[in-house]
Amino acid sequence: MIVLAVPYPPSTNALWRSVKGRNIKSLAYRRWLDLAVGSIRAQQPGRVSGSYEIEIIARRPDRRRRDISNLIKAVEDAVVAAQVV
């Protein structure tokens, strides 16, 4: 089992922006992804090959209501970008 801590991700709704008809990663998402990947690599988690399960335990950074499903994509992208999976 690998346990990782990453900064609270942006909502899935804020990951992409349409620019001249193309979808690109938003500035906030690119910044978060760089921060998350750096954090993951600093933790030296090793690699997972094959199938895996992911459990996300999130503590919201403020009292606003949130949809936990909006966190999954960013976290999955970070572990892939950090080459953990």
mmCIF file with all atom_site columns, C-alpha atoms in Angstrom:
data_model
loop_
_atom_site.group_PDB
_atom_site.id
_atom_site.type_symbol
_atom_site.label_atom_id
_atom_site.label_alt_id
_atom_site.label_comp_id
_atom_site.label_asym_id
_atom_site.label_entity_id
_atom_site.label_seq_id
_atom_site.pdbx_PDB_ins_code
_atom_site.Cartn_x
_atom_site.Cartn_y
_atom_site.Cartn_z
_atom_site.occupancy
_atom_site.B_iso_or_equiv
_atom_site.pdbx_formal_charge
_atom_site.auth_seq_id
_atom_site.auth_comp_id
_atom_site.auth_asym_id
_atom_site.auth_atom_id
_atom_site.pdbx_PDB_model_num
ATOM 1  C CA . MET A 1 1  ? 0.000   0.000  0.000   1.00 0.00 ? 1  MET A CA 1
ATOM 2  C CA . ILE A 1 2  ? 1.177   3.505  -0.850  1.00 0.00 ? 2  ILE A CA 1
ATOM 3  C CA . VAL A 1 3  ? -0.131  6.474  1.139   1.00 0.00 ? 3  VAL A CA 1
ATOM 4  C CA . LEU A 1 4  ? 0.356   9.949  -0.304  1.00 0.00 ? 4  LEU A CA 1
ATOM 5  C CA . ALA A 1 5  ? -0.521  13.456 0.787   1.00 0.00 ? 5  ALA A CA 1
ATOM 6  C CA . VAL A 1 6  ? -1.193  16.104 -1.843  1.00 0.00 ? 6  VAL A CA 1
ATOM 7  C CA . PRO A 1 7  ? -2.540  19.656 -1.666  1.00 0.00 ? 7  PRO A CA 1
ATOM 8  C CA . TYR A 1 8  ? -6.310  20.036 -2.014  1.00 0.00 ? 8  TYR A CA 1
ATOM 9  C CA . PRO A 1 9  ? -7.023  19.892 -5.761  1.00 0.00 ? 9  PRO A CA 1
ATOM 10 C CA . PRO A 1 10 ? -9.092  22.275 -7.847  1.00 0.00 ? 10 PRO A CA 1
ATOM 11 C CA . SER A 1 11 ? -12.574 21.142 -8.793  1.00 0.00 ? 11 SER A CA 1
ATOM 12 C CA . THR A 1 12 ? -12.941 19.180 -12.022 1.00 0.00 ? 12 THR A CA 1
ATOM 13 C CA . ASN A 1 13 ? -15.025 22.109 -13.225 1.00 0.00 ? 13 ASN A CA 1
ATOM 14 C CA . ALA A 1 14 ? -11.923 24.322 -13.021 1.00 0.00 ? 14 ALA A CA 1
ATOM 15 C CA . LEU A 1 15 ? -9.394  22.025 -14.722 1.00 0.00 ? 15 LEU A CA 1
ATOM 16 C CA . TRP A 1 16 ? -9.926  23.011 -18.335 1.00 0.00 ? 16 TRP A CA 1
ATOM 17 C CA . ARG A 1 17 ? -10.432 26.244 -20.264 1.00 0.00 ? 17 ARG A CA 1
ATOM 18 C CA . SER A 1 18 ? -11.504 26.707 -23.851 1.00 0.00 ? 18 SER A CA 1
ATOM 19 C CA . VAL A 1 19 ? -9.091  28.908 -25.797 1.00 0.00 ? 19 VAL A CA 1
ATOM 20 C CA . LYS A 1 20 ? -9.696  29.515 -29.498 1.00 0.00 ? 20 LYS A CA 1
ATOM 21 C CA . GLY A 1 21 ? -11.796 26.357 -29.701 1.00 0.00 ? 21 GLY A CA 1
ATOM 22 C CA . ARG A 1 22 ? -9.242  24.145 -27.951 1.00 0.00 ? 22 ARG A CA 1
ATOM 23 C CA . ASN A 1 23 ? -9.444  22.798 -24.426 1.00 0.00 ? 23 ASN A CA 1
ATOM 24 C CA . ILE A 1 24 ? -6.288  23.437 -22.410 1.00 0.00 ? 24 ILE A CA 1
ATOM 25 C CA . LYS A 1 25 ? -5.354  22.962 -18.775 1.00 0.00 ? 25 LYS A CA 1
ATOM 26 C CA . SER A 1 26 ? -6.235  26.021 -16.728 1.00 0.00 ? 26 SER A CA 1
ATOM 27 C CA . LEU A 1 27 ? -3.454  28.007 -15.075 1.00 0.00 ? 27 LEU A CA 1
ATOM 28 C CA . ALA A 1 28 ? -4.732  27.008 -11.619 1.00 0.00 ? 28 ALA A CA 1
ATOM 29 C CA . TYR A 1 29 ? -4.715  23.340 -12.626 1.00 0.00 ? 29 TYR A CA 1
ATOM 30 C CA . ARG A 1 30 ? -1.196  23.488 -14.093 1.00 0.00 ? 30 ARG A CA 1
ATOM 31 C CA . ARG A 1 31 ? 0.096   25.165 -10.933 1.00 0.00 ? 31 ARG A CA 1
ATOM 32 C CA . TRP A 1 32 ? -1.643  22.638 -8.689  1.00 0.00 ? 32 TRP A CA 1
ATOM 33 C CA . LEU A 1 33 ? -0.405  19.716 -10.793 1.00 0.00 ? 33 LEU A CA 1
ATOM 34 C CA . ASP A 1 34 ? 3.206   20.939 -10.545 1.00 0.00 ? 34 ASP A CA 1
ATOM 35 C CA . LEU A 1 35 ? 2.836   21.323 -6.778  1.00 0.00 ? 35 LEU A CA 1
ATOM 36 C CA . ALA A 1 36 ? 1.154   17.917 -6.354  1.00 0.00 ? 36 ALA A CA 1
ATOM 37 C CA . VAL A 1 37 ? 3.676   16.059 -8.516  1.00 0.00 ? 37 VAL A CA 1
ATOM 38 C CA . GLY A 1 38 ? 6.550   17.677 -6.606  1.00 0.00 ? 38 GLY A CA 1
ATOM 39 C CA . SER A 1 39 ? 4.930   16.677 -3.327  1.00 0.00 ? 39 SER A CA 1
ATOM 40 C CA . ILE A 1 40 ? 4.402   13.086 -4.491  1.00 0.00 ? 40 ILE A CA 1
ATOM 41 C CA . ARG A 1 41 ? 7.964   12.726 -5.751  1.00 0.00 ? 41 ARG A CA 1
ATOM 42 C CA . ALA A 1 42 ? 9.339   14.129 -2.482  1.00 0.00 ? 42 ALA A CA 1
ATOM 43 C CA . GLN A 1 43 ? 7.510   11.322 -0.670  1.00 0.00 ? 43 GLN A CA 1
ATOM 44 C CA . GLN A 1 44 ? 9.344   8.708  -2.812  1.00 0.00 ? 44 GLN A CA 1
ATOM 45 C CA . PRO A 1 45 ? 6.364   6.356  -3.083  1.00 0.00 ? 45 PRO A CA 1
ATOM 46 C CA . GLY A 1 46 ? 7.687   3.808  -5.560  1.00 0.00 ? 46 GLY A CA 1
ATOM 47 C CA . ARG A 1 47 ? 5.643   2.541  -8.489  1.00 0.00 ? 47 ARG A CA 1
ATOM 48 C CA . VAL A 1 48 ? 2.493   0.506  -8.983  1.00 0.00 ? 48 VAL A CA 1
ATOM 49 C CA . SER A 1 49 ? 2.214   -1.780 -11.993 1.00 0.00 ? 49 SER A CA 1
ATOM 50 C CA . GLY A 1 50 ? -1.035  -3.319 -13.103 1.00 0.00 ? 50 GLY A CA 1
ATOM 51 C CA . SER A 1 51 ? -4.431  -2.743 -11.560 1.00 0.00 ? 51 SER A CA 1
ATOM 52 C CA . TYR A 1 52 ? -4.812  -0.546 -8.526  1.00 0.00 ? 52 TYR A CA 1
ATOM 53 C CA . GLU A 1 53 ? -7.437  0.891  -6.218  1.00 0.00 ? 53 GLU A CA 1
ATOM 54 C CA . ILE A 1 54 ? -7.384  4.476  -5.081  1.00 0.00 ? 54 ILE A CA 1
ATOM 55 C CA . GLU A 1 55 ? -8.906  5.830  -1.884  1.00 0.00 ? 55 GLU A CA 1
ATOM 56 C CA . ILE A 1 56 ? -9.149  9.578  -1.487  1.00 0.00 ? 56 ILE A CA 1
ATOM 57 C CA . ILE A 1 57 ? -9.594  11.102 1.940   1.00 0.00 ? 57 ILE A CA 1
ATOM 58 C CA . ALA A 1 58 ? -10.213 14.810 1.562   1.00 0.00 ? 58 ALA A CA 1
ATOM 59 C CA . ARG A 1 59 ? -10.397 17.534 4.130   1.00 0.00 ? 59 ARG A CA 1
ATOM 60 C CA . ARG A 1 60 ? -11.968 20.608 2.624   1.00 0.00 ? 60 ARG A CA 1
ATOM 61 C CA . PRO A 1 61 ? -9.865  23.740 2.987   1.00 0.00 ? 61 PRO A CA 1
ATOM 62 C CA . ASP A 1 62 ? -12.826 25.900 4.015   1.00 0.00 ? 62 ASP A CA 1
ATOM 63 C CA . ARG A 1 63 ? -16.469 25.541 5.012   1.00 0.00 ? 63 ARG A CA 1
ATOM 64 C CA . ARG A 1 64 ? -17.954 25.673 1.501   1.00 0.00 ? 64 ARG A CA 1
ATOM 65 C CA . ARG A 1 65 ? -19.975 22.672 0.394   1.00 0.00 ? 65 ARG A CA 1
ATOM 66 C CA . ARG A 1 66 ? -18.305 20.540 -2.247  1.00 0.00 ? 66 ARG A CA 1
ATOM 67 C CA . ASP A 1 67 ? -18.927 17.512 -4.425  1.00 0.00 ? 67 ASP A CA 1
ATOM 68 C CA . ILE A 1 68 ? -16.225 14.964 -3.553  1.00 0.00 ? 68 ILE A CA 1
ATOM 69 C CA . SER A 1 69 ? -16.495 13.493 -7.067  1.00 0.00 ? 69 SER A CA 1
ATOM 70 C CA . ASN A 1 70 ? -14.911 16.667 -8.428  1.00 0.00 ? 70 ASN A CA 1
ATOM 71 C CA . LEU A 1 71 ? -11.581 15.756 -6.805  1.00 0.00 ? 71 LEU A CA 1
ATOM 72 C CA . ILE A 1 72 ? -10.963 12.379 -8.416  1.00 0.00 ? 72 ILE A CA 1
ATOM 73 C CA . LYS A 1 73 ? -9.711  13.429 -11.868 1.00 0.00 ? 73 LYS A CA 1
ATOM 74 C CA . ALA A 1 74 ? -7.050  15.822 -10.596 1.00 0.00 ? 74 ALA A CA 1
ATOM 75 C CA . VAL A 1 75 ? -5.699  13.335 -8.030  1.00 0.00 ? 75 VAL A CA 1
ATOM 76 C CA . GLU A 1 76 ? -5.563  10.530 -10.612 1.00 0.00 ? 76 GLU A CA 1
ATOM 77 C CA . ASP A 1 77 ? -3.770  12.827 -13.067 1.00 0.00 ? 77 ASP A CA 1
ATOM 78 C CA . ALA A 1 78 ? -1.200  13.720 -10.402 1.00 0.00 ? 78 ALA A CA 1
ATOM 79 C CA . VAL A 1 79 ? -0.266  10.116 -9.562  1.00 0.00 ? 79 VAL A CA 1
ATOM 80 C CA . VAL A 1 80 ? 0.051   9.356  -13.267 1.00 0.00 ? 80 VAL A CA 1
ATOM 81 C CA . ALA A 1 81 ? 2.164   12.489 -13.919 1.00 0.00 ? 81 ALA A CA 1
ATOM 82 C CA . ALA A 1 82 ? 4.407   11.540 -10.974 1.00 0.00 ? 82 ALA A CA 1
ATOM 83 C CA . GLN A 1 83 ? 4.767   8.066  -12.569 1.00 0.00 ? 83 GLN A CA 1
ATOM 84 C CA . VAL A 1 84 ? 3.431   6.258  -9.530  1.00 0.00 ? 84 VAL A CA 1
ATOM 85 C CA . VAL A 1 85 ? 0.929   4.419  -11.737 1.00 0.00 ? 85 VAL A CA 1
#
